[in-house]
PDB file of C-alpha atoms in Angstrom:
ATOM      1  CA  UNK A  16      80.180  71.513  79.569  1.00 46.00           C
ATOM      2  CA  UNK A  17      81.308  75.133  79.286  1.00 53.00           C
ATOM      3  CA  UNK A  18      82.477  76.767  82.511  1.00 56.00           C
ATOM      4  CA  UNK A  19      80.266  79.511  83.860  1.00 58.00           C
ATOM      5  CA  UNK A  20      82.036  82.843  82.988  1.00 58.00           C
ATOM      6  CA  UNK A  21      80.956  84.332  86.315  1.00 55.00           C
ATOM      7  CA  UNK A  22      82.798  81.587  88.155  1.00 55.00           C
ATOM      8  CA  UNK A  23      85.874  82.005  85.952  1.00 55.00           C
ATOM      9  CA  UNK A  24      85.877  85.779  86.547  1.00 54.00           C
ATOM     10  CA  UNK A  25      85.692  85.513  90.323  1.00 49.00           C
ATOM     11  CA  UNK A  26      88.115  82.594  90.542  1.00 52.00           C
ATOM     12  CA  UNK A  27      90.656  84.614  88.544  1.00 52.00           C
ATOM     13  CA  UNK A  28      91.262  86.820  91.577  1.00 48.00           C
ATOM     14  CA  UNK A  29      92.789  83.838  93.364  1.00 48.00           C
ATOM     15  CA  UNK A  30      89.826  83.030  95.628  1.00 49.00           C
ATOM     16  CA  UNK A  31      90.191  79.595  97.216  1.00 57.00           C
ATOM     17  CA  UNK A  32      87.779  77.786  99.580  1.00 59.00           C
ATOM     18  CA  UNK A  33      88.616  78.305 103.258  1.00 63.00           C
ATOM     19  CA  UNK A  34      87.239  76.991 106.532  1.00 65.00           C
ATOM     20  CA  UNK A  35      87.479  79.340 109.498  1.00 68.00           C
ATOM     21  CA  UNK A  36      85.257  78.732 112.515  1.00 69.00           C
ATOM     22  CA  UNK A  37      86.068  82.214 113.818  1.00 74.00           C
ATOM     23  CA  UNK A  38      84.637  83.941 110.760  1.00 69.00           C
ATOM     24  CA  UNK A  39      81.635  86.172 111.411  1.00 76.00           C
ATOM     25  CA  UNK A  40      78.907  87.641 109.224  1.00 74.00           C
ATOM     26  CA  UNK A  41      80.820  90.959 108.792  1.00 77.00           C
ATOM     27  CA  UNK A  42      83.850  88.923 107.657  1.00 75.00           C
ATOM     28  CA  UNK A  43      81.676  87.199 105.059  1.00 72.00           C
ATOM     29  CA  UNK A  44      80.279  90.509 103.835  1.00 76.00           C
ATOM     30  CA  UNK A  45      83.805  91.978 103.526  1.00 77.00           C
ATOM     31  CA  UNK A  46      84.937  89.031 101.415  1.00 72.00           C
ATOM     32  CA  UNK A  47      81.765  89.106  99.327  1.00 71.00           C
ATOM     33  CA  UNK A  48      82.059  92.815  98.521  1.00 72.00           C
ATOM     34  CA  UNK A  49      85.826  92.836  97.959  1.00 74.00           C
ATOM     35  CA  UNK A  50      86.556  89.503  96.274  1.00 73.00           C
ATOM     36  CA  UNK A  51      83.117  88.079  95.522  1.00 75.00           C
ATOM     37  CA  UNK A  52      81.598  84.648  96.033  1.00 72.00           C
ATOM     38  CA  UNK A  53      80.273  82.125  93.544  1.00 73.00           C
ATOM     39  CA  UNK A  54      77.334  79.975  94.594  1.00 74.00           C
ATOM     40  CA  UNK A  55      76.904  76.548  93.000  1.00 80.00           C
ATOM     41  CA  UNK A  56      73.972  75.034  94.836  1.00 78.00           C
ATOM     42  CA  UNK A  57      71.526  72.193  94.225  1.00 85.00           C
ATOM     43  CA  UNK A  58      68.788  72.090  96.860  1.00 84.00           C
ATOM     44  CA  UNK A  59      65.854  69.713  97.229  1.00 88.00           C
ATOM     45  CA  UNK A  60      63.093  70.543  99.705  1.00 88.00           C
ATOM     46  CA  UNK A  61      61.181  67.525 100.958  1.00 89.00           C
ATOM     47  CA  UNK A  62      58.108  67.053 103.130  1.00 88.00           C
ATOM     48  CA  UNK A  63      57.629  63.678 104.843  1.00 85.00           C
ATOM     49  CA  UNK A  64      60.473  62.288 102.743  1.00 85.00           C
ATOM     50  CA  UNK A  65      58.682  63.343  99.562  1.00 86.00           C
ATOM     51  CA  UNK A  66      60.725  65.692  97.339  1.00 86.00           C
ATOM     52  CA  UNK A  67      58.543  68.667  96.431  1.00 87.00           C
ATOM     53  CA  UNK A  68      60.769  71.542  95.354  1.00 89.00           C
ATOM     54  CA  UNK A  69      64.087  71.580  93.555  1.00 89.00           C
ATOM     55  CA  UNK A  70      66.414  74.587  93.461  1.00 86.00           C
ATOM     56  CA  UNK A  71      69.402  74.780  91.128  1.00 88.00           C
ATOM     57  CA  UNK A  72      71.312  77.976  91.889  1.00 81.00           C
ATOM     58  CA  UNK A  73      74.334  79.310  90.024  1.00 81.00           C
ATOM     59  CA  UNK A  74      75.125  82.878  91.024  1.00 77.00           C
ATOM     60  CA  UNK A  75      78.030  85.282  91.383  1.00 76.00           C
ATOM     61  CA  UNK A  76      77.677  87.738  94.267  1.00 76.00           C
ATOM     62  CA  UNK A  77      80.127  90.614  94.689  1.00 75.00           C
ATOM     63  CA  UNK A  78      80.385  94.366  95.101  1.00 76.00           C
ATOM     64  CA  UNK A  79      79.506  96.378  92.005  1.00 74.00           C
ATOM     65  CA  UNK A  80      83.113  97.549  91.514  1.00 75.00           C
ATOM     66  CA  UNK A  81      84.332  93.944  91.615  1.00 75.00           C
ATOM     67  CA  UNK A  82      81.644  92.875  89.143  1.00 73.00           C
ATOM     68  CA  UNK A  83      82.572  95.645  86.692  1.00 72.00           C
ATOM     69  CA  UNK A  84      86.290  94.997  87.134  1.00 75.00           C
ATOM     70  CA  UNK A  85      85.816  91.451  85.872  1.00 72.00           C
ATOM     71  CA  UNK A  86      83.476  92.310  83.016  1.00 76.00           C
ATOM     72  CA  UNK A  87      80.159  91.500  84.692  1.00 75.00           C
ATOM     73  CA  UNK A  88      77.017  93.688  84.701  1.00 76.00           C
ATOM     74  CA  UNK A  89      78.492  96.043  82.103  1.00 76.00           C
ATOM     75  CA  UNK A  90      75.158  96.421  80.284  1.00 78.00           C
ATOM     76  CA  UNK A  91      73.525  97.472  83.567  1.00 73.00           C
ATOM     77  CA  UNK A  92      76.338  99.964  84.241  1.00 68.00           C
ATOM     78  CA  UNK A  93      76.029 101.541  80.789  1.00 72.00           C
ATOM     79  CA  UNK A  94      72.251 101.856  81.104  1.00 71.00           C
ATOM     80  CA  UNK A  95      72.568 103.377  84.574  1.00 69.00           C
ATOM     81  CA  UNK A  96      75.109 105.935  83.380  1.00 65.00           C
ATOM     82  CA  UNK A  97      72.925 106.804  80.391  1.00 61.00           C
ATOM     83  CA  UNK A  98      69.860 107.286  82.594  1.00 63.00           C
ATOM     84  CA  UNK A  99      71.816 109.430  85.054  1.00 60.00           C
ATOM     85  CA  UNK A 100      73.228 111.557  82.248  1.00 55.00           C
ATOM     86  CA  UNK A 101      69.817 112.318  80.787  1.00 56.00           C
ATOM     87  CA  UNK A 102      68.348 112.898  84.251  1.00 56.00           C
ATOM     88  CA  UNK A 103      70.930 115.652  84.799  1.00 51.00           C
ATOM     89  CA  UNK A 104      70.069 117.349  81.533  1.00 52.00           C
ATOM     90  CA  UNK A 105      66.801 115.833  80.280  1.00 50.00           C
ATOM     91  CA  UNK A 106      66.031 118.470  77.674  1.00 53.00           C
ATOM     92  CA  UNK A 107      69.466 119.677  76.570  1.00 57.00           C
ATOM     93  CA  UNK A 108      69.681 117.152  73.705  1.00 70.00           C
ATOM     94  CA  UNK A 109      72.979 115.582  74.702  1.00 76.00           C
ATOM     95  CA  UNK A 110      74.841 113.467  72.172  1.00 77.00           C
ATOM     96  CA  UNK A 111      75.182 109.747  72.865  1.00 75.00           C
ATOM     97  CA  UNK A 112      78.872 110.123  73.812  1.00 79.00           C
ATOM     98  CA  UNK A 113      78.372 113.354  75.788  1.00 85.00           C
ATOM     99  CA  UNK A 114      78.481 113.198  79.590  1.00 86.00           C
ATOM    100  CA  UNK A 115      77.546 115.854  82.137  1.00 87.00           C
ATOM    101  CA  UNK A 116      80.510 116.955  84.259  1.00 90.00           C
ATOM    102  CA  UNK A 117      78.999 119.842  86.238  1.00 91.00           C
ATOM    103  CA  UNK A 118      75.442 121.142  86.450  1.00 91.00           C
ATOM    104  CA  UNK A 119      74.305 124.101  88.550  1.00 92.00           C
ATOM    105  CA  UNK A 120      72.026 127.116  88.576  1.00 93.00           C
ATOM    106  CA  UNK A 121      73.409 130.121  86.745  1.00 94.00           C
ATOM    107  CA  UNK A 122      72.877 132.441  83.842  1.00 93.00           C
ATOM    108  CA  UNK A 123      74.319 134.213  80.824  1.00 92.00           C
ATOM    109  CA  UNK A 124      74.775 137.955  80.258  1.00 91.00           C
ATOM    110  CA  UNK A 125      73.012 138.825  77.027  1.00 89.00           C
ATOM    111  CA  UNK A 126      74.379 141.844  75.147  1.00 85.00           C
ATOM    112  CA  UNK A 127      71.970 141.960  72.201  1.00 82.00           C
ATOM    113  CA  UNK A 128      69.325 143.256  71.549  1.00 82.00           C
ATOM    114  CA  UNK A 129      69.555 144.617  75.105  1.00 82.00           C
ATOM    115  CA  UNK A 130      71.890 143.949  78.000  1.00 85.00           C
ATOM    116  CA  UNK A 131      70.424 141.654  80.658  1.00 88.00           C
ATOM    117  CA  UNK A 132      71.121 138.510  82.659  1.00 89.00           C
ATOM    118  CA  UNK A 133      69.203 135.471  81.452  1.00 91.00           C
ATOM    119  CA  UNK A 134      68.838 132.861  84.233  1.00 93.00           C
ATOM    120  CA  UNK A 135      68.980 129.145  83.577  1.00 92.00           C
ATOM    121  CA  UNK A 136      71.148 126.110  84.272  1.00 92.00           C
ATOM    122  CA  UNK A 137      74.860 126.050  83.503  1.00 94.00           C
ATOM    123  CA  UNK A 138      75.876 122.622  82.177  1.00 93.00           C
ATOM    124  CA  UNK A 139      79.468 121.602  81.529  1.00 94.00           C
ATOM    125  CA  UNK A 140      79.722 118.401  79.521  1.00 91.00           C
ATOM    126  CA  UNK A 141      82.576 116.404  78.085  1.00 90.00           C
ATOM    127  CA  UNK A 142      82.135 118.317  74.805  1.00 91.00           C
ATOM    128  CA  UNK A 143      80.738 121.782  75.496  1.00 93.00           C
ATOM    129  CA  UNK A 144      79.649 124.455  77.968  1.00 95.00           C
ATOM    130  CA  UNK A 145      76.088 125.695  77.746  1.00 93.00           C
ATOM    131  CA  UNK A 146      73.420 127.655  79.584  1.00 93.00           C
ATOM    132  CA  UNK A 147      70.056 125.929  79.305  1.00 90.00           C
ATOM    133  CA  UNK A 148      66.563 127.195  80.061  1.00 89.00           C
ATOM    134  CA  UNK A 149      63.896 124.525  80.452  1.00 82.00           C
ATOM    135  CA  UNK A 150      60.774 126.677  80.221  1.00 81.00           C
ATOM    136  CA  UNK A 151      60.478 127.431  77.396  1.00 83.00           C
ATOM    137  CA  UNK A 152      63.208 124.961  76.268  1.00 84.00           C
ATOM    138  CA  UNK A 153      66.117 126.954  74.855  1.00 87.00           C
ATOM    139  CA  UNK A 154      69.902 126.992  74.770  1.00 89.00           C
ATOM    140  CA  UNK A 155      70.709 130.536  75.893  1.00 91.00           C
ATOM    141  CA  UNK A 156      74.416 130.221  75.098  1.00 93.00           C
ATOM    142  CA  UNK A 157      76.880 127.480  74.292  1.00 93.00           C
ATOM    143  CA  UNK A 158      80.450 126.892  73.195  1.00 94.00           C
ATOM    144  CA  UNK A 159      82.402 123.800  72.232  1.00 93.00           C
ATOM    145  CA  UNK A 160      85.392 123.062  74.452  1.00 93.00           C
ATOM    146  CA  UNK A 161      87.778 123.289  71.494  1.00 92.00           C
ATOM    147  CA  UNK A 162      86.599 126.869  70.894  1.00 93.00           C
ATOM    148  CA  UNK A 163      87.365 128.063  74.444  1.00 93.00           C
ATOM    149  CA  UNK A 164      90.707 129.880  74.544  1.00 91.00           C
ATOM    150  CA  UNK A 165      90.582 131.414  78.038  1.00 92.00           C
ATOM    151  CA  UNK A 166      88.610 131.190  81.272  1.00 93.00           C
ATOM    152  CA  UNK A 167      88.831 133.201  84.487  1.00 94.00           C
ATOM    153  CA  UNK A 168      87.010 134.552  87.518  1.00 95.00           C
ATOM    154  CA  UNK A 169      86.231 138.212  88.145  1.00 93.00           C
ATOM    155  CA  UNK A 170      84.510 139.902  91.054  1.00 91.00           C
ATOM    156  CA  UNK A 171      82.000 142.491  89.856  1.00 86.00           C
ATOM    157  CA  UNK A 172      79.601 144.857  91.534  1.00 80.00           C
ATOM    158  CA  UNK A 173      75.957 143.953  91.210  1.00 71.00           C
ATOM    159  CA  UNK A 174      73.033 146.365  91.157  1.00 66.00           C
ATOM    160  CA  UNK A 175      71.602 146.739  94.651  1.00 63.00           C
ATOM    161  CA  UNK A 176      73.469 143.765  96.097  1.00 69.00           C
ATOM    162  CA  UNK A 177      76.854 142.393  97.174  1.00 81.00           C
ATOM    163  CA  UNK A 178      79.779 141.901  94.822  1.00 86.00           C
ATOM    164  CA  UNK A 179      79.492 138.713  92.807  1.00 89.00           C
ATOM    165  CA  UNK A 180      82.062 136.469  91.172  1.00 93.00           C
ATOM    166  CA  UNK A 181      81.463 135.800  87.499  1.00 94.00           C
ATOM    167  CA  UNK A 182      83.007 133.252  85.160  1.00 95.00           C
ATOM    168  CA  UNK A 183      84.496 134.920  82.074  1.00 95.00           C
ATOM    169  CA  UNK A 184      84.940 132.705  79.026  1.00 95.00           C
ATOM    170  CA  UNK A 185      86.777 133.719  75.845  1.00 94.00           C
ATOM    171  CA  UNK A 186      85.727 131.751  72.790  1.00 92.00           C
ATOM    172  CA  UNK A 187      86.577 131.786  69.116  1.00 86.00           C
ATOM    173  CA  UNK A 188      83.685 134.060  68.133  1.00 81.00           C
ATOM    174  CA  UNK A 189      83.530 136.353  71.152  1.00 87.00           C
ATOM    175  CA  UNK A 190      83.387 136.602  74.918  1.00 88.00           C
ATOM    176  CA  UNK A 191      80.857 135.427  77.492  1.00 93.00           C
ATOM    177  CA  UNK A 192      80.095 136.254  81.104  1.00 94.00           C
ATOM    178  CA  UNK A 193      78.365 133.570  83.127  1.00 95.00           C
ATOM    179  CA  UNK A 194      76.899 133.546  86.607  1.00 94.00           C
ATOM    180  CA  UNK A 195      76.965 130.311  88.603  1.00 95.00           C
ATOM    181  CA  UNK A 196      75.867 129.038  91.989  1.00 94.00           C
ATOM    182  CA  UNK A 197      79.467 127.901  92.591  1.00 95.00           C
ATOM    183  CA  UNK A 198      81.666 129.904  90.207  1.00 95.00           C
ATOM    184  CA  UNK A 199      84.950 128.502  91.551  1.00 95.00           C
ATOM    185  CA  UNK A 200      83.802 124.921  90.980  1.00 95.00           C
ATOM    186  CA  UNK A 201      82.610 125.716  87.460  1.00 95.00           C
ATOM    187  CA  UNK A 202      85.835 127.563  86.686  1.00 96.00           C
ATOM    188  CA  UNK A 203      88.079 124.730  87.920  1.00 95.00           C
ATOM    189  CA  UNK A 204      86.034 122.018  86.210  1.00 95.00           C
ATOM    190  CA  UNK A 205      86.018 123.929  82.913  1.00 95.00           C
ATOM    191  CA  UNK A 206      89.777 124.477  83.013  1.00 93.00           C
ATOM    192  CA  UNK A 207      90.308 120.781  83.767  1.00 92.00           C
ATOM    193  CA  UNK A 208      88.077 119.718  80.884  1.00 91.00           C
ATOM    194  CA  UNK A 209      89.746 122.093  78.441  1.00 88.00           C
ATOM    195  CA  UNK A 210      93.243 121.100  79.550  1.00 82.00           C
ATOM    196  CA  UNK A 211      92.410 117.413  79.188  1.00 67.00           C
ATOM    197  CA  UNK A 212      90.939 117.944  75.732  1.00 57.00           C
ATOM    198  CA  UNK A 213      93.916 119.993  74.563  1.00 52.00           C
ATOM    199  CA  UNK A 214      96.439 117.465  75.893  1.00 43.00           C
ATOM    200  CA  UNK A 215      94.689 114.743  73.893  1.00 46.00           C
ATOM    201  CA  UNK A 216      94.676 116.982  70.829  1.00 45.00           C
ATOM    202  CA  UNK A 217      98.305 118.083  71.292  1.00 49.00           C
ATOM    203  CA  UNK A 218      97.385 121.753  71.744  1.00 51.00           C
ATOM    204  CA  UNK A 219      98.379 124.302  74.421  1.00 50.00           C
ATOM    205  CA  UNK A 220      96.091 124.641  77.443  1.00 50.00           C
ATOM    206  CA  UNK A 221      93.675 127.501  78.176  1.00 54.00           C
ATOM    207  CA  UNK A 222      94.948 130.899  79.210  1.00 60.00           C
ATOM    208  CA  UNK A 223      93.533 133.256  81.824  1.00 59.00           C
ATOM    209  CA  UNK A 224      91.858 136.514  80.706  1.00 57.00           C
ATOM    210  CA  UNK A 225      93.563 139.724  81.757  1.00 52.00           C
ATOM    211  CA  UNK A 226      92.386 141.095  85.096  1.00 45.00           C
ATOM    212  CA  UNK A 227      91.538 137.649  86.393  1.00 45.00           C
ATOM    213  CA  UNK A 228      91.381 137.501  90.172  1.00 46.00           C
ATOM    214  CA  UNK A 229      91.011 133.717  90.443  1.00 42.00           C
ATOM    215  CA  UNK A 230      94.143 133.389  92.501  1.00 38.00           C
ATOM    216  CA  UNK A 231      93.294 136.100  95.045  1.00 35.00           C
TER     217      UNK A 231
END
């Protein structure tokens, strides 16, 4: 008879049966979540000495991190991540291997045919930076991470309001100015993504545009 892989996985962490009369329910929960437990149970329910119900239970119970660490519930984890990714950007047509890193309200400064801010949602993924408008569905602006050469923050005067911090992005075919609900977070996340991509590709990291006040 082949051993149950769930039992093998949980036993591999060195879990051995113990008997401790001082153990409490919180102690059991701590062990279950951290190490995991494997239940191998055969139960027969009888009424008036007549067996009526039989229960054969083989189950591994552990915290999700423990399950995933030992190769269990991986299909569930992949489906959950996929659902979460498309929930963050349901209409942005993400690739199968593209994950959302940061998503927030923002906009893109359009220069042609007239100069104006176009509001939408700024989405930083593992492959690109884009500004998405859901109604009507449209990508207002986008750039692949490998095309971004510089990123910085600048404080600019707004018409009839307080000064605002914008995210300036230099790309291969031009320059973009983005607004964001949290420009510092977007800036830092974008720099981290670009640096990670360039390290993997063996290329120098992103530079900072002249006049950047990110460090002030």
